[in-house]
PDB file of C-alpha atoms and ligand atoms in Angstrom:
ATOM      1  CA  UNK T 222      -4.714  -9.535 -29.029  1.00  0.00           C
ATOM      2  CA  UNK T 223      -4.683 -11.416 -32.364  1.00  0.00           C
ATOM      3  CA  UNK T 224      -1.814 -10.398 -34.490  1.00  0.00           C
ATOM      4  CA  UNK T 225      -2.365 -10.522 -38.282  1.00  0.00           C
ATOM      5  CA  UNK T 226       0.817 -11.962 -40.284  1.00  0.00           C
ATOM      6  CA  UNK T 227       3.252  -9.209 -41.299  1.00  0.00           C
ATOM      7  CA  UNK T 228       7.170  -9.562 -42.752  1.00  0.00           C
ATOM      8  CA  UNK T 229       9.488  -9.877 -39.740  1.00  0.00           C
ATOM      9  CA  UNK T 230      12.452  -7.346 -39.881  1.00  0.00           C
ATOM     10  CA  UNK T 231      16.153  -8.859 -40.099  1.00  0.00           C
ATOM     11  CA  UNK T 232      16.648  -6.798 -36.600  1.00  0.00           C
ATOM     12  CA  UNK T 233      13.422  -7.763 -35.274  1.00  0.00           C
ATOM     13  CA  UNK T 234      15.423  -9.697 -32.009  1.00  0.00           C
ATOM     14  CA  UNK T 235      17.247  -6.477 -31.699  1.00  0.00           C
ATOM     15  CA  UNK T 236      14.373  -4.013 -31.405  1.00  0.00           C
ATOM     16  CA  UNK T 237      12.568  -6.687 -28.947  1.00  0.00           C
ATOM     17  CA  UNK T 238      15.824  -7.110 -26.808  1.00  0.00           C
ATOM     18  CA  UNK T 239      15.583  -3.099 -25.806  1.00  0.00           C
ATOM     19  CA  UNK T 240      15.018  -3.024 -22.280  1.00  0.00           C
ATOM     20  CA  UNK T 241      11.895  -1.375 -20.923  1.00  0.00           C
ATOM     21  CA  UNK T 242      11.860   1.858 -19.324  1.00  0.00           C
ATOM     22  CA  UNK T 243       9.754   2.991 -15.950  1.00  0.00           C
ATOM     23  CA  UNK T 244       7.150   5.442 -17.449  1.00  0.00           C
ATOM     24  CA  UNK T 245       7.194   7.366 -14.173  1.00  0.00           C
ATOM     25  CA  UNK T 246       9.595   6.125 -11.615  1.00  0.00           C
ATOM     26  CA  UNK T 247       7.922   6.121  -8.241  1.00  0.00           C
ATOM     27  CA  UNK T 248      10.912   7.784  -6.524  1.00  0.00           C
ATOM     28  CA  UNK T 249       9.895  11.354  -7.852  1.00  0.00           C
ATOM     29  CA  UNK T 250       6.424  10.987  -6.299  1.00  0.00           C
ATOM     30  CA  UNK T 251       5.797  13.148  -3.033  1.00  0.00           C
ATOM     31  CA  UNK T 252       6.165   9.973  -0.105  1.00  0.00           C
ATOM     32  CA  UNK T 253       2.985  10.049   2.010  1.00  0.00           C
ATOM     33  CA  UNK T 254       4.073  10.086   5.857  1.00  0.00           C
ATOM     34  CA  UNK T 255       2.934   6.454   6.633  1.00  0.00           C
ATOM     35  CA  UNK T 256       4.008   6.518  10.037  1.00  0.00           C
ATOM     36  CA  UNK T 257       2.349   9.750  10.779  1.00  0.00           C
ATOM     37  CA  UNK T 258      -0.710   8.364   9.431  1.00  0.00           C
ATOM     38  CA  UNK T 259      -0.172   5.152  11.517  1.00  0.00           C
ATOM     39  CA  UNK T 260       0.270   6.898  14.513  1.00  0.00           C
ATOM     40  CA  UNK T 261      -3.139   9.050  13.983  1.00  0.00           C
ATOM     41  CA  UNK T 262      -5.421   5.508  13.316  1.00  0.00           C
ATOM     42  CA  UNK T 263      -3.889   4.142  16.781  1.00  0.00           C
ATOM     43  CA  UNK T 264      -5.839   6.381  18.822  1.00  0.00           C
ATOM     44  CA  UNK T 265      -8.493   7.092  15.736  1.00  0.00           C
ATOM     45  CA  UNK T 266     -12.350   6.301  16.665  1.00  0.00           C
ATOM     46  CA  UNK T 267     -15.058   4.897  14.554  1.00  0.00           C
ATOM     47  CA  UNK T 268     -17.724   7.547  13.494  1.00  0.00           C
ATOM     48  CA  UNK T 269     -20.024   5.359  10.975  1.00  0.00           C
ATOM     49  CA  UNK T 270     -20.160   2.535   8.969  1.00  0.00           C
ATOM     50  CA  UNK T 271     -22.191   1.718   5.895  1.00  0.00           C
ATOM     51  CA  UNK T 272     -23.170  -2.050   4.808  1.00  0.00           C
ATOM     52  CA  UNK T 273     -23.143  -2.491   0.949  1.00  0.00           C
ATOM     53  CA  UNK T 274     -25.656  -4.851   0.282  1.00  0.00           C
ATOM     54  CA  UNK T 275     -24.672  -7.312  -2.359  1.00  0.00           C
ATOM     55  CA  UNK T 276     -25.299  -6.483  -6.034  1.00  0.00           C
ATOM     56  CA  UNK T 277     -25.963  -2.710  -4.838  1.00  0.00           C
ATOM     57  CA  UNK T 278     -24.113   0.318  -4.141  1.00  0.00           C
ATOM     58  CA  UNK T 279     -24.058   2.856  -1.324  1.00  0.00           C
ATOM     59  CA  UNK T 280     -22.610   6.658  -0.902  1.00  0.00           C
ATOM     60  CA  UNK T 281     -20.558   7.504   2.626  1.00  0.00           C
ATOM     61  CA  UNK T 282     -18.567  10.524   3.262  1.00  0.00           C
ATOM     62  CA  UNK T 283     -14.908  10.672   4.646  1.00  0.00           C
ATOM     63  CA  UNK T 284     -13.555  13.943   6.015  1.00  0.00           C
ATOM     64  CA  UNK T 285      -9.981  14.789   5.202  1.00  0.00           C
ATOM     65  CA  UNK T 286      -7.825  13.327   7.702  1.00  0.00           C
ATOM     66  CA  UNK T 287     -10.237  10.625   8.598  1.00  0.00           C
ATOM     67  CA  UNK T 288      -9.904   6.854   7.715  1.00  0.00           C
ATOM     68  CA  UNK T 289     -12.179   4.585   5.897  1.00  0.00           C
ATOM     69  CA  UNK T 290     -11.903   0.812   5.918  1.00  0.00           C
ATOM     70  CA  UNK T 291     -13.703  -1.677   3.324  1.00  0.00           C
ATOM     71  CA  UNK T 292     -13.745  -5.305   4.928  1.00  0.00           C
ATOM     72  CA  UNK T 293     -15.264  -8.561   3.417  1.00  0.00           C
ATOM     73  CA  UNK T 294     -17.569  -9.537   5.843  1.00  0.00           C
ATOM     74  CA  UNK T 295     -19.702 -12.597   4.833  1.00  0.00           C
ATOM     75  CA  UNK T 296     -17.686 -14.108   2.234  1.00  0.00           C
ATOM     76  CA  UNK T 297     -15.348 -13.729  -0.930  1.00  0.00           C
ATOM     77  CA  UNK T 298     -16.715 -10.204  -2.353  1.00  0.00           C
ATOM     78  CA  UNK T 299     -14.828  -7.789  -4.890  1.00  0.00           C
ATOM     79  CA  UNK T 300     -16.093  -4.241  -4.863  1.00  0.00           C
ATOM     80  CA  UNK T 301     -15.855  -1.658  -7.252  1.00  0.00           C
ATOM     81  CA  UNK T 302     -15.012   2.227  -5.805  1.00  0.00           C
ATOM     82  CA  UNK T 303     -15.651   5.486  -7.249  1.00  0.00           C
ATOM     83  CA  UNK T 304     -14.524   8.460  -5.011  1.00  0.00           C
ATOM     84  CA  UNK T 305     -15.237  12.071  -5.861  1.00  0.00           C
ATOM     85  CA  UNK T 306     -14.272  15.268  -3.745  1.00  0.00           C
ATOM     86  CA  UNK T 307     -17.133  15.677  -1.611  1.00  0.00           C
ATOM     87  CA  UNK T 308     -17.244  20.051  -2.383  1.00  0.00           C
ATOM     88  CA  UNK T 309     -17.358  19.414  -6.056  1.00  0.00           C
ATOM     89  CA  UNK T 310     -17.934  15.811  -7.592  1.00  0.00           C
ATOM     90  CA  UNK T 311     -16.531  16.684 -10.589  1.00  0.00           C
ATOM     91  CA  UNK T 312     -12.929  16.130  -9.583  1.00  0.00           C
ATOM     92  CA  UNK T 313     -12.856  12.234  -9.236  1.00  0.00           C
ATOM     93  CA  UNK T 314     -10.287   9.684  -9.057  1.00  0.00           C
ATOM     94  CA  UNK T 315      -8.493   8.999 -12.128  1.00  0.00           C
ATOM     95  CA  UNK T 316      -7.697   5.376 -12.877  1.00  0.00           C
ATOM     96  CA  UNK T 317      -5.610   5.584 -15.539  1.00  0.00           C
ATOM     97  CA  UNK T 318      -3.440   7.993 -14.488  1.00  0.00           C
ATOM     98  CA  UNK T 319      -3.159   5.934 -10.971  1.00  0.00           C
ATOM     99  CA  UNK T 320      -2.240   3.396 -13.003  1.00  0.00           C
ATOM    100  CA  UNK T 321       0.658   5.189 -15.051  1.00  0.00           C
ATOM    101  CA  UNK T 322       1.990   6.250 -11.494  1.00  0.00           C
ATOM    102  CA  UNK T 323       1.817   2.765  -9.723  1.00  0.00           C
ATOM    103  CA  UNK T 324       1.212  -0.139 -12.021  1.00  0.00           C
ATOM    104  CA  UNK T 325      -1.904  -2.077 -12.669  1.00  0.00           C
ATOM    105  CA  UNK T 326      -2.590  -2.774  -8.803  1.00  0.00           C
ATOM    106  CA  UNK T 327      -1.790  -0.537  -5.846  1.00  0.00           C
ATOM    107  CA  UNK T 328      -1.320  -1.453  -2.415  1.00  0.00           C
ATOM    108  CA  UNK T 329       0.080  -0.031   1.113  1.00  0.00           C
ATOM    109  CA  UNK T 330       1.950   3.374   0.633  1.00  0.00           C
ATOM    110  CA  UNK T 331      -0.040   4.266  -2.979  1.00  0.00           C
ATOM    111  CA  UNK T 332      -2.435   6.626  -3.552  1.00  0.00           C
ATOM    112  CA  UNK T 333      -5.718   6.859  -6.026  1.00  0.00           C
ATOM    113  CA  UNK T 334      -5.179  10.164  -7.268  1.00  0.00           C
ATOM    114  CA  UNK T 335      -7.704  12.877  -9.165  1.00  0.00           C
ATOM    115  CA  UNK T 336      -8.676  13.794 -12.632  1.00  0.00           C
ATOM    116  CA  UNK T 337      -7.511  17.050 -14.330  1.00  0.00           C
ATOM    117  CA  UNK T 338      -7.008  19.739 -13.710  1.00  0.00           C
ATOM    118  CA  UNK T 339      -6.736  18.487 -10.142  1.00  0.00           C
ATOM    119  CA  UNK T 340      -4.418  15.974 -10.252  1.00  0.00           C
ATOM    120  CA  UNK T 341      -3.611  15.558  -6.259  1.00  0.00           C
ATOM    121  CA  UNK T 342      -4.027  12.522  -3.885  1.00  0.00           C
ATOM    122  CA  UNK T 343      -7.546  11.652  -2.968  1.00  0.00           C
ATOM    123  CA  UNK T 344      -6.510   8.581  -0.731  1.00  0.00           C
ATOM    124  CA  UNK T 345      -3.707   7.104   0.483  1.00  0.00           C
ATOM    125  CA  UNK T 346      -3.493   3.107   1.226  1.00  0.00           C
ATOM    126  CA  UNK T 347      -2.698   2.619   4.442  1.00  0.00           C
ATOM    127  CA  UNK T 348      -3.325  -1.354   5.375  1.00  0.00           C
ATOM    128  CA  UNK T 349      -3.992  -4.015   3.075  1.00  0.00           C
ATOM    129  CA  UNK T 350      -4.258  -7.617   4.588  1.00  0.00           C
ATOM    130  CA  UNK T 351      -3.696  -9.232   1.196  1.00  0.00           C
ATOM    131  CA  UNK T 352      -0.301  -7.349   0.776  1.00  0.00           C
ATOM    132  CA  UNK T 353       1.149 -10.774   1.013  1.00  0.00           C
ATOM    133  CA  UNK T 354      -0.077 -12.088  -2.024  1.00  0.00           C
ATOM    134  CA  UNK T 355       2.087 -10.194  -4.513  1.00  0.00           C
ATOM    135  CA  UNK T 356       2.211 -11.212  -8.099  1.00  0.00           C
ATOM    136  CA  UNK T 357       1.209 -14.688  -8.937  1.00  0.00           C
ATOM    137  CA  UNK T 358       2.559 -17.230 -11.529  1.00  0.00           C
ATOM    138  CA  UNK T 359      -0.174 -16.013 -13.926  1.00  0.00           C
ATOM    139  CA  UNK T 360       0.114 -12.269 -13.784  1.00  0.00           C
ATOM    140  CA  UNK T 361      -2.470 -11.637 -11.354  1.00  0.00           C
ATOM    141  CA  UNK T 362      -2.436  -9.596  -8.736  1.00  0.00           C
ATOM    142  CA  UNK T 363      -4.903  -7.829  -6.479  1.00  0.00           C
ATOM    143  CA  UNK T 364      -6.953  -4.248  -6.017  1.00  0.00           C
ATOM    144  CA  UNK T 365      -6.643  -3.445  -9.968  1.00  0.00           C
ATOM    145  CA  UNK T 366      -6.706  -0.285 -11.686  1.00  0.00           C
ATOM    146  CA  UNK T 367      -7.125  -2.071 -14.672  1.00  0.00           C
ATOM    147  CA  UNK T 368     -10.619  -2.889 -15.322  1.00  0.00           C
ATOM    148  CA  UNK T 369     -13.421  -0.197 -15.755  1.00  0.00           C
ATOM    149  CA  UNK T 370     -16.532  -1.265 -13.622  1.00  0.00           C
ATOM    150  CA  UNK T 371     -19.114  -3.924 -14.976  1.00  0.00           C
ATOM    151  CA  UNK T 372     -21.861  -2.404 -17.104  1.00  0.00           C
ATOM    152  CA  UNK T 373     -24.913  -3.215 -19.034  1.00  0.00           C
ATOM    153  CA  UNK T 374     -23.933  -1.795 -22.172  1.00  0.00           C
ATOM    154  CA  UNK T 375     -20.784  -4.017 -22.672  1.00  0.00           C
ATOM    155  CA  UNK T 376     -23.706  -6.741 -21.804  1.00  0.00           C
ATOM    156  CA  UNK T 377     -25.958  -6.012 -24.059  1.00  0.00           C
ATOM    157  CA  UNK T 378     -23.380  -5.355 -26.893  1.00  0.00           C
ATOM    158  CA  UNK T 379     -22.036  -8.882 -26.165  1.00  0.00           C
ATOM    159  CA  UNK T 380     -25.287 -10.499 -25.655  1.00  0.00           C
ATOM    160  CA  UNK T 381     -28.152  -8.308 -25.945  1.00  0.00           C
ATOM    161  CA  UNK T 382     -29.085  -8.583 -22.091  1.00  0.00           C
ATOM    162  CA  UNK T 383     -30.783  -5.841 -19.986  1.00  0.00           C
ATOM    163  CA  UNK T 384     -29.441  -6.305 -16.724  1.00  0.00           C
ATOM    164  CA  UNK T 385     -29.479  -3.742 -14.006  1.00  0.00           C
ATOM    165  CA  UNK T 386     -27.479  -4.479 -11.122  1.00  0.00           C
ATOM    166  CA  UNK T 387     -23.995  -4.555 -12.863  1.00  0.00           C
ATOM    167  CA  UNK T 388     -21.577  -1.818 -10.923  1.00  0.00           C
ATOM    168  CA  UNK T 389     -22.182   1.063 -13.070  1.00  0.00           C
ATOM    169  CA  UNK T 390     -25.764   1.044 -12.578  1.00  0.00           C
ATOM    170  CA  UNK T 391     -25.699   0.413  -9.064  1.00  0.00           C
ATOM    171  CA  UNK T 392     -22.767   3.543  -8.782  1.00  0.00           C
ATOM    172  CA  UNK T 393     -25.367   5.248 -10.772  1.00  0.00           C
ATOM    173  CA  UNK T 394     -28.553   4.757  -8.587  1.00  0.00           C
ATOM    174  CA  UNK T 395     -26.436   5.618  -5.267  1.00  0.00           C
ATOM    175  CA  UNK T 396     -24.839   8.468  -6.438  1.00  0.00           C
ATOM    176  CA  UNK T 397     -28.215  10.059  -7.730  1.00  0.00           C
ATOM    177  CA  UNK T 398     -29.745   9.010  -4.290  1.00  0.00           C
ATOM    178  CA  UNK T 399     -27.020  10.875  -2.988  1.00  0.00           C
ATOM    179  CA  UNK T 400     -27.115  13.921  -4.830  1.00  0.00           C
ATOM    180  CA  UNK T 401     -30.767  14.007  -5.493  1.00  0.00           C
ATOM    181  CA  UNK T 402     -30.606  14.034  -8.920  1.00  0.00           C
ATOM    182  CA  UNK T 403     -32.203  11.710 -11.541  1.00  0.00           C
ATOM    183  CA  UNK T 404     -29.989   8.871 -12.784  1.00  0.00           C
ATOM    184  CA  UNK T 405     -29.288  10.716 -15.936  1.00  0.00           C
ATOM    185  CA  UNK T 406     -27.380  13.367 -14.331  1.00  0.00           C
ATOM    186  CA  UNK T 407     -25.337  11.248 -11.985  1.00  0.00           C
ATOM    187  CA  UNK T 408     -24.524   8.582 -14.617  1.00  0.00           C
ATOM    188  CA  UNK T 409     -21.840  11.080 -16.655  1.00  0.00           C
ATOM    189  CA  UNK T 410     -20.310  11.535 -12.905  1.00  0.00           C
ATOM    190  CA  UNK T 411     -19.817   7.593 -12.479  1.00  0.00           C
ATOM    191  CA  UNK T 412     -15.874   6.939 -13.477  1.00  0.00           C
ATOM    192  CA  UNK T 413     -13.627   4.064 -13.731  1.00  0.00           C
ATOM    193  CA  UNK T 414     -13.125   2.465 -10.459  1.00  0.00           C
ATOM    194  CA  UNK T 415     -10.475   0.899  -8.202  1.00  0.00           C
ATOM    195  CA  UNK T 416     -11.514  -3.072  -7.905  1.00  0.00           C
ATOM    196  CA  UNK T 417     -10.949  -3.608  -4.501  1.00  0.00           C
ATOM    197  CA  UNK T 418     -10.033  -7.187  -3.395  1.00  0.00           C
ATOM    198  CA  UNK T 419     -10.341  -8.186  -7.243  1.00  0.00           C
ATOM    199  CA  UNK T 420      -7.835 -10.235  -8.561  1.00  0.00           C
ATOM    200  CA  UNK T 421      -7.007  -9.706 -12.270  1.00  0.00           C
ATOM    201  CA  UNK T 422      -4.311  -9.191 -14.943  1.00  0.00           C
ATOM    202  CA  UNK T 423      -2.821  -9.573 -18.388  1.00  0.00           C
ATOM    203  CA  UNK T 424      -2.345 -13.226 -19.957  1.00  0.00           C
ATOM    204  CA  UNK T 425       0.971 -13.100 -21.211  1.00  0.00           C
ATOM    205  CA  UNK T 426       0.246 -14.716 -24.533  1.00  0.00           C
ATOM    206  CA  UNK T 427      -2.507 -12.802 -26.108  1.00  0.00           C
ATOM    207  CA  UNK T 428      -2.430  -9.918 -23.762  1.00  0.00           C
ATOM    208  CA  UNK T 429      -6.308 -10.471 -22.300  1.00  0.00           C
ATOM    209  CA  UNK T 430      -7.785  -8.753 -19.380  1.00  0.00           C
ATOM    210  CA  UNK T 431      -8.537 -11.902 -17.070  1.00  0.00           C
ATOM    211  CA  UNK T 432      -9.848 -12.119 -13.536  1.00  0.00           C
ATOM    212  CA  UNK T 433      -9.384 -14.855 -10.811  1.00  0.00           C
ATOM    213  CA  UNK T 434     -11.263 -16.293  -7.886  1.00  0.00           C
ATOM    214  CA  UNK T 435     -10.388 -13.504  -5.422  1.00  0.00           C
ATOM    215  CA  UNK T 436      -8.193 -14.133  -2.298  1.00  0.00           C
ATOM    216  CA  UNK T 437     -10.232 -12.311  -0.045  1.00  0.00           C
ATOM    217  CA  UNK T 438     -11.783 -14.140   2.828  1.00  0.00           C
ATOM    218  CA  UNK T 439     -14.125 -12.759   5.707  1.00  0.00           C
ATOM    219  CA  UNK T 440     -11.632 -10.464   8.170  1.00  0.00           C
ATOM    220  CA  UNK T 441      -9.774  -8.748   5.136  1.00  0.00           C
ATOM    221  CA  UNK T 442      -9.854  -5.407   4.545  1.00  0.00           C
ATOM    222  CA  UNK T 443      -8.076  -2.525   2.637  1.00  0.00           C
ATOM    223  CA  UNK T 444      -7.795   0.647   4.765  1.00  0.00           C
ATOM    224  CA  UNK T 445      -7.472   4.138   3.409  1.00  0.00           C
ATOM    225  CA  UNK T 446      -6.368   7.842   4.528  1.00  0.00           C
ATOM    226  CA  UNK T 447      -8.817  10.528   3.063  1.00  0.00           C
ATOM    227  CA  UNK T 448      -6.341  13.491   1.850  1.00  0.00           C
ATOM    228  CA  UNK T 449      -9.603  15.443   0.694  1.00  0.00           C
ATOM    229  CA  UNK T 450     -13.159  15.722   1.582  1.00  0.00           C
ATOM    230  CA  UNK T 451     -14.462  12.464   0.041  1.00  0.00           C
ATOM    231  CA  UNK T 452     -17.555  11.515  -1.410  1.00  0.00           C
ATOM    232  CA  UNK T 453     -17.045   7.398  -1.697  1.00  0.00           C
ATOM    233  CA  UNK T 454     -19.652   5.103  -3.745  1.00  0.00           C
ATOM    234  CA  UNK T 455     -18.834   1.799  -3.482  1.00  0.00           C
ATOM    235  CA  UNK T 456     -20.702  -1.420  -5.018  1.00  0.00           C
ATOM    236  CA  UNK T 457     -20.840  -4.937  -4.040  1.00  0.00           C
ATOM    237  CA  UNK T 458     -20.153  -6.584  -7.541  1.00  0.00           C
ATOM    238  CA  UNK T 459     -22.484  -9.090  -8.972  1.00  0.00           C
ATOM    239  CA  UNK T 460     -19.515 -11.021 -10.029  1.00  0.00           C
ATOM    240  CA  UNK T 461     -19.177 -11.951  -6.603  1.00  0.00           C
ATOM    241  CA  UNK T 462     -15.827 -13.131  -5.817  1.00  0.00           C
ATOM    242  CA  UNK T 463     -15.393 -12.925  -9.656  1.00  0.00           C
ATOM    243  CA  UNK T 464     -14.386 -16.489 -10.142  1.00  0.00           C
ATOM    244  CA  UNK T 465     -16.633 -17.006 -13.180  1.00  0.00           C
ATOM    245  CA  UNK T 466     -18.866 -14.344 -14.367  1.00  0.00           C
ATOM    246  CA  UNK T 467     -20.206 -11.246 -13.885  1.00  0.00           C
ATOM    247  CA  UNK T 468     -23.125  -9.063 -15.340  1.00  0.00           C
ATOM    248  CA  UNK T 469     -26.097 -11.260 -14.045  1.00  0.00           C
ATOM    249  CA  UNK T 470     -27.455 -12.715 -10.737  1.00  0.00           C
ATOM    250  CA  UNK T 471     -25.127 -16.410 -11.595  1.00  0.00           C
ATOM    251  CA  UNK T 472     -22.623 -15.713  -8.799  1.00  0.00           C
ATOM    252  CA  UNK T 473     -22.740 -15.965  -5.400  1.00  0.00           C
ATOM    253  CA  UNK T 474     -22.713 -12.753  -3.869  1.00  0.00           C
ATOM    254  CA  UNK T 475     -22.101 -10.924   0.011  1.00  0.00           C
ATOM    255  CA  UNK T 476     -21.947  -7.568   1.506  1.00  0.00           C
ATOM    256  CA  UNK T 477     -18.773  -5.240   1.879  1.00  0.00           C
ATOM    257  CA  UNK T 478     -18.780  -3.362   5.020  1.00  0.00           C
ATOM    258  CA  UNK T 479     -17.477   0.232   5.352  1.00  0.00           C
ATOM    259  CA  UNK T 480     -16.170   1.906   8.382  1.00  0.00           C
ATOM    260  CA  UNK T 481     -14.877   5.717   9.272  1.00  0.00           C
ATOM    261  CA  UNK T 482     -12.561   7.007  11.847  1.00  0.00           C
ATOM    262  CA  UNK T 483     -11.911  10.233  12.996  1.00  0.00           C
ATOM    263  CA  UNK T 484      -8.443  10.613  14.349  1.00  0.00           C
ATOM    264  CA  UNK T 485      -7.637  12.043  17.962  1.00  0.00           C
ATOM    265  CA  UNK T 486      -7.008  15.928  18.163  1.00  0.00           C
ATOM    266  CA  UNK T 487      -3.586  16.533  17.314  1.00  0.00           C
ATOM    267  CA  UNK T 488      -2.584  13.323  16.068  1.00  0.00           C
ATOM    268  CA  UNK T 489      -2.085  14.919  12.418  1.00  0.00           C
ATOM    269  CA  UNK T 490       0.289  17.680  13.160  1.00  0.00           C
ATOM    270  CA  UNK T 491       2.448  18.448  10.158  1.00  0.00           C
ATOM    271  CA  UNK T 492       0.008  17.093   7.700  1.00  0.00           C
ATOM    272  CA  UNK T 493      -2.211  19.249   5.771  1.00  0.00           C
ATOM    273  CA  UNK T 494      -4.761  18.360   2.944  1.00  0.00           C
ATOM    274  CA  UNK T 495      -3.124  18.585  -0.665  1.00  0.00           C
ATOM    275  CA  UNK T 496      -3.583  21.759  -2.497  1.00  0.00           C
ATOM    276  CA  UNK T 497      -4.690  21.018  -6.668  1.00  0.00           C
ATOM    277  CA  UNK T 498      -1.935  20.883  -9.058  1.00  0.00           C
ATOM    278  CA  UNK T 499       0.083  23.837  -9.947  1.00  0.00           C
ATOM    279  CA  UNK T 500       0.213  23.531 -13.645  1.00  0.00           C
ATOM    280  CA  UNK T 501      -0.616  26.825 -14.760  1.00  0.00           C
ATOM    281  CA  UNK T 502      -3.336  25.775 -17.001  1.00  0.00           C
ATOM    282  CA  UNK T 503      -2.581  28.203 -20.033  1.00  0.00           C
ATOM    283  CA  UNK T 504      -1.924  25.135 -22.436  1.00  0.00           C
ATOM    284  CA  UNK T 505       0.732  27.493 -24.347  1.00  0.00           C
ATOM    285  CA  UNK T 506      -1.874  30.278 -24.909  1.00  0.00           C
ATOM    286  CA  UNK T 507      -0.376  32.353 -21.987  1.00  0.00           C
TER     287      UNK T 507
HETATM  288 ZN1   ZN Q 871     -19.084  -4.981 -10.688  1.00  0.00          ZN
END
């Protein structure tokens, strides 16, 4: 941010010294039963895997109550993840609300929430091998819900380019293929992502969004429990590990592996798929 010079009021220091208040204290959110999930995961069996090619995207389906894992395989690589309700693709991941509830980056025990009017957990993170990273000295952390997804429109605005392998385009093509519709029908369903393995933050002095080389290495993974039937759509970002640039073919890129695991019968006793939000939707016009 660049601030225009203005007159400083006499009580500026007092106003700045007011302590912040957490908008949505996480203690008030329903707690995911992580122990139950872990027990179920211990005997779950792999039912499917999809290799996401570098600079491209693929869709995958995960039934409610199953697990899915996104792994780094050949080299450091970040992924842009979209989630839809498999049975109604207009219910999709709501990155802004997830950020408001959990913060700028998410890890084990935190959830990916869906759009209004459903607003329910779509997936819960059950394992994060980069959980050790925390927040670095630059204010950077991993798996952000800050960024949107790299897209050809911003590239065109800034540099006049016509690049077709930004995550937005990759996700659009893969969703179009999955739904069997033209790209112009799939594109409006593509939404802001969870930036899997991406290391980002805001500069402290100017408040600008930054990225840096991801700490992910082959073998690292992020694993989720599907709270509802999911259609996942994952792009292996043309930014590679996002150490320098994206929106071109310049960066070194690698595939990402998605694996799906089915729980053994009876191991999720007491769990049920969350229902949609109970707000009555009259908006004061009841
Ligand atoms: Zn991208």
